[in-house]
Coordinates of C-alpha atoms and ligand atoms in Angstrom, one line a residue:
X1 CA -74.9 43.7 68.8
X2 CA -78.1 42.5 68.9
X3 CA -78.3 39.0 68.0
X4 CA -77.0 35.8 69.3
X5 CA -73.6 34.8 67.4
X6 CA -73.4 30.9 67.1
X7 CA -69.4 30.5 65.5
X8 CA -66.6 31.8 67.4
X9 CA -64.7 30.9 64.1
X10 CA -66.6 32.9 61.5
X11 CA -69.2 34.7 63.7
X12 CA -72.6 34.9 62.2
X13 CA -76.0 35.7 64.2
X14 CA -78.3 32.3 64.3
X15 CA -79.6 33.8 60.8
X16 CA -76.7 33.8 58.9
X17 CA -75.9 37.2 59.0
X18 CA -72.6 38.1 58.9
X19 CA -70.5 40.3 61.8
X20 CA -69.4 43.2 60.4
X21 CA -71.2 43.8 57.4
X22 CA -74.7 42.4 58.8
X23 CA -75.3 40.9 55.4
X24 CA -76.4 36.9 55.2
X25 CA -77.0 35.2 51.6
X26 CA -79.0 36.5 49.2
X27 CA -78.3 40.4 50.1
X28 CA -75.0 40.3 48.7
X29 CA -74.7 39.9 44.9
X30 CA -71.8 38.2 43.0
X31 CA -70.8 41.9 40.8
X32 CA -69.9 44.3 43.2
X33 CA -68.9 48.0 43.2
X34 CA -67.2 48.9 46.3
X35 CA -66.1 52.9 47.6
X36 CA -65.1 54.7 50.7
X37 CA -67.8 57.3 51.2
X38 CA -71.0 56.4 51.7
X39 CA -72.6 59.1 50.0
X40 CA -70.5 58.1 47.0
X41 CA -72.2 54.8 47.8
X42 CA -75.8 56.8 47.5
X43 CA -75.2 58.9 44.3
X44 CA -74.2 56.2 42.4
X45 CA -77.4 53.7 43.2
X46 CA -79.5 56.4 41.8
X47 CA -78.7 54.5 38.7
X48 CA -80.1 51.1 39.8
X49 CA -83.2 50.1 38.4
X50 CA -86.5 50.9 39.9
X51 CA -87.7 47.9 40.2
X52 CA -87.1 45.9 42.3
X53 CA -86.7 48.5 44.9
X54 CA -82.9 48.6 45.9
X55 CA -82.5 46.9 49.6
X56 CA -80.2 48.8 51.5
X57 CA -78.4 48.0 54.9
X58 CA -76.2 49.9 56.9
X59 CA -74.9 47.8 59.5
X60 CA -73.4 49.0 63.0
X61 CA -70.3 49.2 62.1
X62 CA -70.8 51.5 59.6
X63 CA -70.9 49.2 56.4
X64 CA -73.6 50.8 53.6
X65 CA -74.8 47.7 51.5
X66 CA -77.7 48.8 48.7
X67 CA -78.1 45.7 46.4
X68 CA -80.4 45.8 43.4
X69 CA -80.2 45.2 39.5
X70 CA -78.6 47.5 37.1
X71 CA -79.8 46.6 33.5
X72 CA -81.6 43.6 35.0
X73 CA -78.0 42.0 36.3
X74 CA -78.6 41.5 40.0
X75 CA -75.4 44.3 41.9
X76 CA -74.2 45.4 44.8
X77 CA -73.1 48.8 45.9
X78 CA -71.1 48.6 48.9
X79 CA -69.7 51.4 51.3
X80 CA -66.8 50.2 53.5
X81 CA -65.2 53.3 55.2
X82 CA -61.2 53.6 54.6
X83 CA -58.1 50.9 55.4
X84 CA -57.0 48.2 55.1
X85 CA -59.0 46.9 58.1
X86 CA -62.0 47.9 56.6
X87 CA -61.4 45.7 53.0
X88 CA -60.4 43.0 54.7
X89 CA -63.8 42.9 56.5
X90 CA -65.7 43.6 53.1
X91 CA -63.9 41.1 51.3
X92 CA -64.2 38.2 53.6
X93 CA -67.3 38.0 54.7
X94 CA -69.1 39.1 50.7
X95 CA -66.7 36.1 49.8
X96 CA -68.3 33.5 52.7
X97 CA -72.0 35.5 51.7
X98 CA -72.0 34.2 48.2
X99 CA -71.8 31.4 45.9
X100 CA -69.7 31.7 42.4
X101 CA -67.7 33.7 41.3
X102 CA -67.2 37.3 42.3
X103 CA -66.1 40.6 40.1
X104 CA -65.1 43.7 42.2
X105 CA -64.2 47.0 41.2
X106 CA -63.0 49.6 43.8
X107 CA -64.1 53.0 43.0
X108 CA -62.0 55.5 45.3
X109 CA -60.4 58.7 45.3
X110 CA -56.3 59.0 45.6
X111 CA -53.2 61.5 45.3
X112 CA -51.2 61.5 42.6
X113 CA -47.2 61.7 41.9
X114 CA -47.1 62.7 38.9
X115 CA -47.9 65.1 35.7
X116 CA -49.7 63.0 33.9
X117 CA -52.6 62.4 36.7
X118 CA -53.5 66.0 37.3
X119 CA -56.4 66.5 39.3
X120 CA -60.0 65.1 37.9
X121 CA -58.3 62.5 35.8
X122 CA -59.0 58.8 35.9
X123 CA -56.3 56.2 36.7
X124 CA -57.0 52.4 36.3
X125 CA -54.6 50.4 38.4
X126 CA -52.8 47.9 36.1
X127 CA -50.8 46.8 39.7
X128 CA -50.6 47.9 43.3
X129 CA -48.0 48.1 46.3
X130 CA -48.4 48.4 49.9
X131 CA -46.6 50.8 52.0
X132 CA -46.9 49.7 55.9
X133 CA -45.5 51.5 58.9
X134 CA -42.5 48.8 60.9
X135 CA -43.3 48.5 64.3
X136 CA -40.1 47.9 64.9
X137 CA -38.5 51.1 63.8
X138 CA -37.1 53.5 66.6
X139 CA -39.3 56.6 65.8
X140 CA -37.5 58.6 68.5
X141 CA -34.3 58.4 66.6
X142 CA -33.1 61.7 65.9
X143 CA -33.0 61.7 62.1
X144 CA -33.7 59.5 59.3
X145 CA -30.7 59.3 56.7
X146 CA -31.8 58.1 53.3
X147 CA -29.6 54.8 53.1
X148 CA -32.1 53.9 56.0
X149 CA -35.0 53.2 53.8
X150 CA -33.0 50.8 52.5
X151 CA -31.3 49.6 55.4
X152 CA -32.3 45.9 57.2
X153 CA -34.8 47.6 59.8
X154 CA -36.7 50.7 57.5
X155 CA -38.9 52.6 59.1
X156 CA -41.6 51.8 55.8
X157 CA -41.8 48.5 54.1
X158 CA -42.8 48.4 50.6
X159 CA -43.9 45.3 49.3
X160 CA -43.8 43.6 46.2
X161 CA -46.5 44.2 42.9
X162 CA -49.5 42.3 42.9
X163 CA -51.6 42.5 39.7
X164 CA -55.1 43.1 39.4
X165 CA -57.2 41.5 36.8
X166 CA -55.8 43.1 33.4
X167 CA -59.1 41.7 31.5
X168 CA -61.5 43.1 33.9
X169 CA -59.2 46.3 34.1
X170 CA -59.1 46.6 30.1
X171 CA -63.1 46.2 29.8
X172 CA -63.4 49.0 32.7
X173 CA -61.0 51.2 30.8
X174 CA -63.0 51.7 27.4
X175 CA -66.9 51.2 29.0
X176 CA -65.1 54.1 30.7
X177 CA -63.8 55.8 27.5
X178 CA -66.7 55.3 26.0
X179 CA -69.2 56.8 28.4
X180 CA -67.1 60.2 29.1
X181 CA -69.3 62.7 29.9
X182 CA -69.4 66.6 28.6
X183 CA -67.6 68.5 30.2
X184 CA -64.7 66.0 30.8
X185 CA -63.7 65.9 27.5
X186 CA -60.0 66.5 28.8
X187 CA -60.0 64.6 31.7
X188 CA -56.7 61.8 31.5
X189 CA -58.2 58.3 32.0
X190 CA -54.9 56.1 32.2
X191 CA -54.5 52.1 32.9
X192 CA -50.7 51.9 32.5
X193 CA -50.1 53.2 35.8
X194 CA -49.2 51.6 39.4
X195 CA -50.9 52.3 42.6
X196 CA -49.2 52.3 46.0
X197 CA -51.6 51.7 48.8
X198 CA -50.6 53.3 52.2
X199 CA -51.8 52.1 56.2
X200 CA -52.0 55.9 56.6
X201 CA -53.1 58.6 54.9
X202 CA -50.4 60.5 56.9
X203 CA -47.4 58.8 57.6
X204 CA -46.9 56.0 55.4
X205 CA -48.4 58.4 52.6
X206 CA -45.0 60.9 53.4
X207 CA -46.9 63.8 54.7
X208 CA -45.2 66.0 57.2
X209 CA -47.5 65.9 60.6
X210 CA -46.0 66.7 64.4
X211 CA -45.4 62.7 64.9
X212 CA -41.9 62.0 64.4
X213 CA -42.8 59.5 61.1
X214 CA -39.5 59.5 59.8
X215 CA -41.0 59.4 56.4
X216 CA -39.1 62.4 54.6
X217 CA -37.5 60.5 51.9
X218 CA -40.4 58.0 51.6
X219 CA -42.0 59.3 48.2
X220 CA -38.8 59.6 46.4
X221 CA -38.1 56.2 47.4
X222 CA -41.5 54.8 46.4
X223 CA -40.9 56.4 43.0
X224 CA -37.2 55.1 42.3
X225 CA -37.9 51.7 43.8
X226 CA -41.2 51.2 42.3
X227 CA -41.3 51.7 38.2
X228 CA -44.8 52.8 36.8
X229 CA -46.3 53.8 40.1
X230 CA -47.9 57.1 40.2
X231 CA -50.9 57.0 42.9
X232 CA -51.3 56.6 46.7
X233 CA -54.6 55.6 48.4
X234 CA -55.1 52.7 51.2
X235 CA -57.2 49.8 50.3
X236 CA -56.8 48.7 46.6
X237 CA -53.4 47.0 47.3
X238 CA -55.5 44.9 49.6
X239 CA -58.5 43.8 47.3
X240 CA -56.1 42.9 44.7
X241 CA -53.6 40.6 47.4
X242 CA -57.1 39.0 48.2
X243 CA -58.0 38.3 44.9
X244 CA -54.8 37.0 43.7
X245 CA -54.3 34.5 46.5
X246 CA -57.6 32.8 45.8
X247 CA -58.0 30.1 43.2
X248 CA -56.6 32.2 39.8
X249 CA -59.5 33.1 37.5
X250 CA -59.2 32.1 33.6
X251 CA -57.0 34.8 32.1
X252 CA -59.3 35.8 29.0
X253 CA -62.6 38.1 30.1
X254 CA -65.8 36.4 30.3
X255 CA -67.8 38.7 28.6
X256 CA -71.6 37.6 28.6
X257 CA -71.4 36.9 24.5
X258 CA -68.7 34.1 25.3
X259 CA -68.9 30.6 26.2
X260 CA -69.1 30.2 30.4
X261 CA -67.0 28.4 32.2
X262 CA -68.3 25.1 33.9
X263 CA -70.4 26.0 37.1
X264 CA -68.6 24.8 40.3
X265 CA -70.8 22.5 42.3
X266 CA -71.0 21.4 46.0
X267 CA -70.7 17.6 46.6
X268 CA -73.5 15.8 48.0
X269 CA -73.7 17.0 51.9
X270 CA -71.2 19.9 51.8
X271 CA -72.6 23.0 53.8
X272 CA -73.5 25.9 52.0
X273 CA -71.6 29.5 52.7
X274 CA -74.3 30.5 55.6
X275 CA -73.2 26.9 57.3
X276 CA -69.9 26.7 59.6
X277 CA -66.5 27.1 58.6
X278 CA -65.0 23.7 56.9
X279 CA -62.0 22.4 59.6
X280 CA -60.1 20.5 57.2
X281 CA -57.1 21.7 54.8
X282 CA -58.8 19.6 51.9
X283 CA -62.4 20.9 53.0
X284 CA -61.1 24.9 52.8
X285 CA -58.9 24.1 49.4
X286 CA -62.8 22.6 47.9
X287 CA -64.6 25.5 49.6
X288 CA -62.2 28.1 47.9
X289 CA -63.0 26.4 44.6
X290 CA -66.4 25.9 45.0
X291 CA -66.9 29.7 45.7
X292 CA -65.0 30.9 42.8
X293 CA -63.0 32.9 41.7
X294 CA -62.5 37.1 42.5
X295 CA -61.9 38.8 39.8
X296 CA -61.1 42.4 41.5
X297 CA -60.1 45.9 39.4
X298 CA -60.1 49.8 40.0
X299 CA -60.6 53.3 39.5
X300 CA -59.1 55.8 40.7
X301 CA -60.5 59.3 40.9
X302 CA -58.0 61.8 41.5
X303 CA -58.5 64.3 44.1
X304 CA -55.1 65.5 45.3
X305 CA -51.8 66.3 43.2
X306 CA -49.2 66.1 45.5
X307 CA -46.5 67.9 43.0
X308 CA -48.7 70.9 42.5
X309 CA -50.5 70.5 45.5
X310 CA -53.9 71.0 43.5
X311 CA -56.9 69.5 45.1
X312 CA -60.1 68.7 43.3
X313 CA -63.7 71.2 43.7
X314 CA -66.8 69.9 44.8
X315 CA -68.2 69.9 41.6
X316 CA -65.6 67.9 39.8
X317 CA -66.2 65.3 42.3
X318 CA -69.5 65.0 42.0
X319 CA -69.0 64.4 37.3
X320 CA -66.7 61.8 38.2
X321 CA -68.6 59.9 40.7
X322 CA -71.3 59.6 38.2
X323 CA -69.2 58.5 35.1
X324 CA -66.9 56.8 37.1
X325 CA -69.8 55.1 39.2
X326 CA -72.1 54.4 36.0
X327 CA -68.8 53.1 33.7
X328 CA -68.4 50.0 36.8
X329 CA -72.3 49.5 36.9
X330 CA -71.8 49.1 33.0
X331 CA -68.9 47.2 32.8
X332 CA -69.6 44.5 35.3
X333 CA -73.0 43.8 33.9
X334 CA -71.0 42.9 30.9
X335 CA -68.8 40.8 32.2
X336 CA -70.0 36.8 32.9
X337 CA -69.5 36.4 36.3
X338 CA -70.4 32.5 37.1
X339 CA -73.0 32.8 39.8
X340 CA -74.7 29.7 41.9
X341 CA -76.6 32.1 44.0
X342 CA -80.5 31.2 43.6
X343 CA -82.4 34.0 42.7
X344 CA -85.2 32.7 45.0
X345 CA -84.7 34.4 48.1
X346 CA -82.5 36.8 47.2
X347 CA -83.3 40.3 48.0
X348 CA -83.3 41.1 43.8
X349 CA -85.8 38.1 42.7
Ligands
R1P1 C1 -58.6 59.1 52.6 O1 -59.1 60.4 52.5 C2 -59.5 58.1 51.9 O2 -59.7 58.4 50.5 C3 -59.3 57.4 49.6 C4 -58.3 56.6 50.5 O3 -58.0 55.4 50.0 C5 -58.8 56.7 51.9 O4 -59.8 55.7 52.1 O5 -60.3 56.5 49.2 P1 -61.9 56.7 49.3 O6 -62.2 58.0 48.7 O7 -62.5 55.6 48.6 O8 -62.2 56.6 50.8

């Protein structure tokens, strides 16, 4: 850390920038595409326009920002690692970066549970669950009978569904369709299914590792407790929990040819997102608001089948990180995301 941070609360350097991410307003834009890898990060702003030159920040703690226009639409590309952790960290501080509304697709890479999602196909998310690891399990028991997954004190919790935005989701699903490249003519691209978001990639995921993780019986349980669900990564649970407890957005898609919605203002004197956090209850409820709303989706690329225990080639990655990457560049473009952020300033002006 290099710079003086002025706001114990919501740390920020004296210019605004954020902790974590290193980003301050005007870097950030309100359509967002977000992935794990960084390199996936890289590949996929090779579609970004020339002009203006992309900005690009990595900051030290290993968040990749590039941010430049796709189509002339001011977007972001952003890189956040893997966890939950690490999407709580992206969401918060793009949400206190910006102004408006925002629209977030996940692009990542998952397992899949069942036939229909062999390796290389494409699943949409219509809903997701976490699976997180209780604390206050005894992990040295000796053995793990399956009534205890159900039992008061399991060692896995499985919470309940949380919905992504279906409109958002919808749009993805056919700019998806309709961009499919040769040589995936076959590949499944599903938006029916539900996705189960793990705080492990080991454990909570039911892979067998030395650590006694009591976990044996978790992805039967998953599958008989949870209808629909058919994918297991670790952040997309989170994104869509987010997004769902901030204020609801209107339930038909905004699409650029339709009317907008009224543009949420600031009342005289209020601080702008850069400014301190509001104390008051009433002050947060009119900041949500005035921020907008979060529309957030994903798609899933799938790299593992944990049935057939197929794992995807290098080369199959790299078509569907293009498709995939260029279908959410596409389909949030096209989607009217209400933004307040000045273009003057701003890294794409
Ligand atoms: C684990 O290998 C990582 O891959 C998946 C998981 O969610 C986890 O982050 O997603 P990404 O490919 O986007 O990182």
């Amino acid at each position: 850390m290099k710079n003086r941070i002025t706001d114990a609360n919501f740390p920020r350097t004296g210019d605004g920038r954020v902790y974590h991410l290193g980003l301050r307003q005007g870097e950030v834009a309100n359509r967002i595409v977000t992935v794990g890898d960084p390199s996936r990060a890289r590949r996929i702003s090779k579609f970004l326009d020339a002009s203006p030159e992309p900005f690009v920040l990595q900051s030290e703690r290993g968040f990749l920002t590039i941010t430049g226009k796709y189509s002339g639409t001011p977007i972001s590309i952003i890189a956040i690692g893997m966890g939950i952790g690490n999407m709580d960290f992206f969401v918060r501080e793009c949400r206190e970066s910006l102004d408006g509304d925002m629209a977030i697709i996940r692009l990542g890479s998952c397992g899949s549970l069942v036939p229909e999602l062999p390796v290389g196909s494409l699943s949409l998310p219509k809903a997701c669950v976490g699976i997180t690891r209780n604390y206050d399990y005894d992990f040295t028991a000796a053995t793990t009978e399956s009534s205890t997954y159900r039992s008061s004190n399991p060692p896995y919790s499985i919470s309940r569904l949380v919905e992504g935005h279906q409109p958002l989701q919808l749009h993805l699903k056919e700019v998806t369709e309709a961009t499919r490249p040769e040589g995936a003519s076959d590949a499944a691209v599903r938006a029916d299914f539900v996705n189960a978001s793990a705080d492990s990639f080991y454990s909570s995921q039911g892979r067998q590792t030395s650590f006694p993780d009591h976990n044996e019986g978790l992805v039967s349980e998953l599958l008989e407790r949870v209808p629909g669900v058919a994918t297991l990564e670790m952040e997309t649970h989170h994104l869509f929990h987010l997004a769902a407890v901030y204020p609801k957005p209107p339930s038909e898609l905004p699409l650029k040819s339709t009317a907008s919605r009224p543009v949420l203002t600031r009342p005289e004197g209020e601080i702008s997102a850069t400014g301190s956090a509001p104390k008051s209850e009433t002050e947060q409820e009119h900041s949500r608001a005035s921020r907008g709303a979060i529309y957030a989706t994903a798609i899933q690329m799938i790299f593992a089948q944990r049935q057939s225990q197929d794992f995807i080639t290098p080369e199959e990655v790299v078509l569907r990180e293009n498709w995939a990457g260029k279908a959410c560049l596409e389909a949030l473009v096209k989607f009217n995301v209400q933004s307040t952020q000045p273009d003057e300033g701003s890294v794409w002006a």
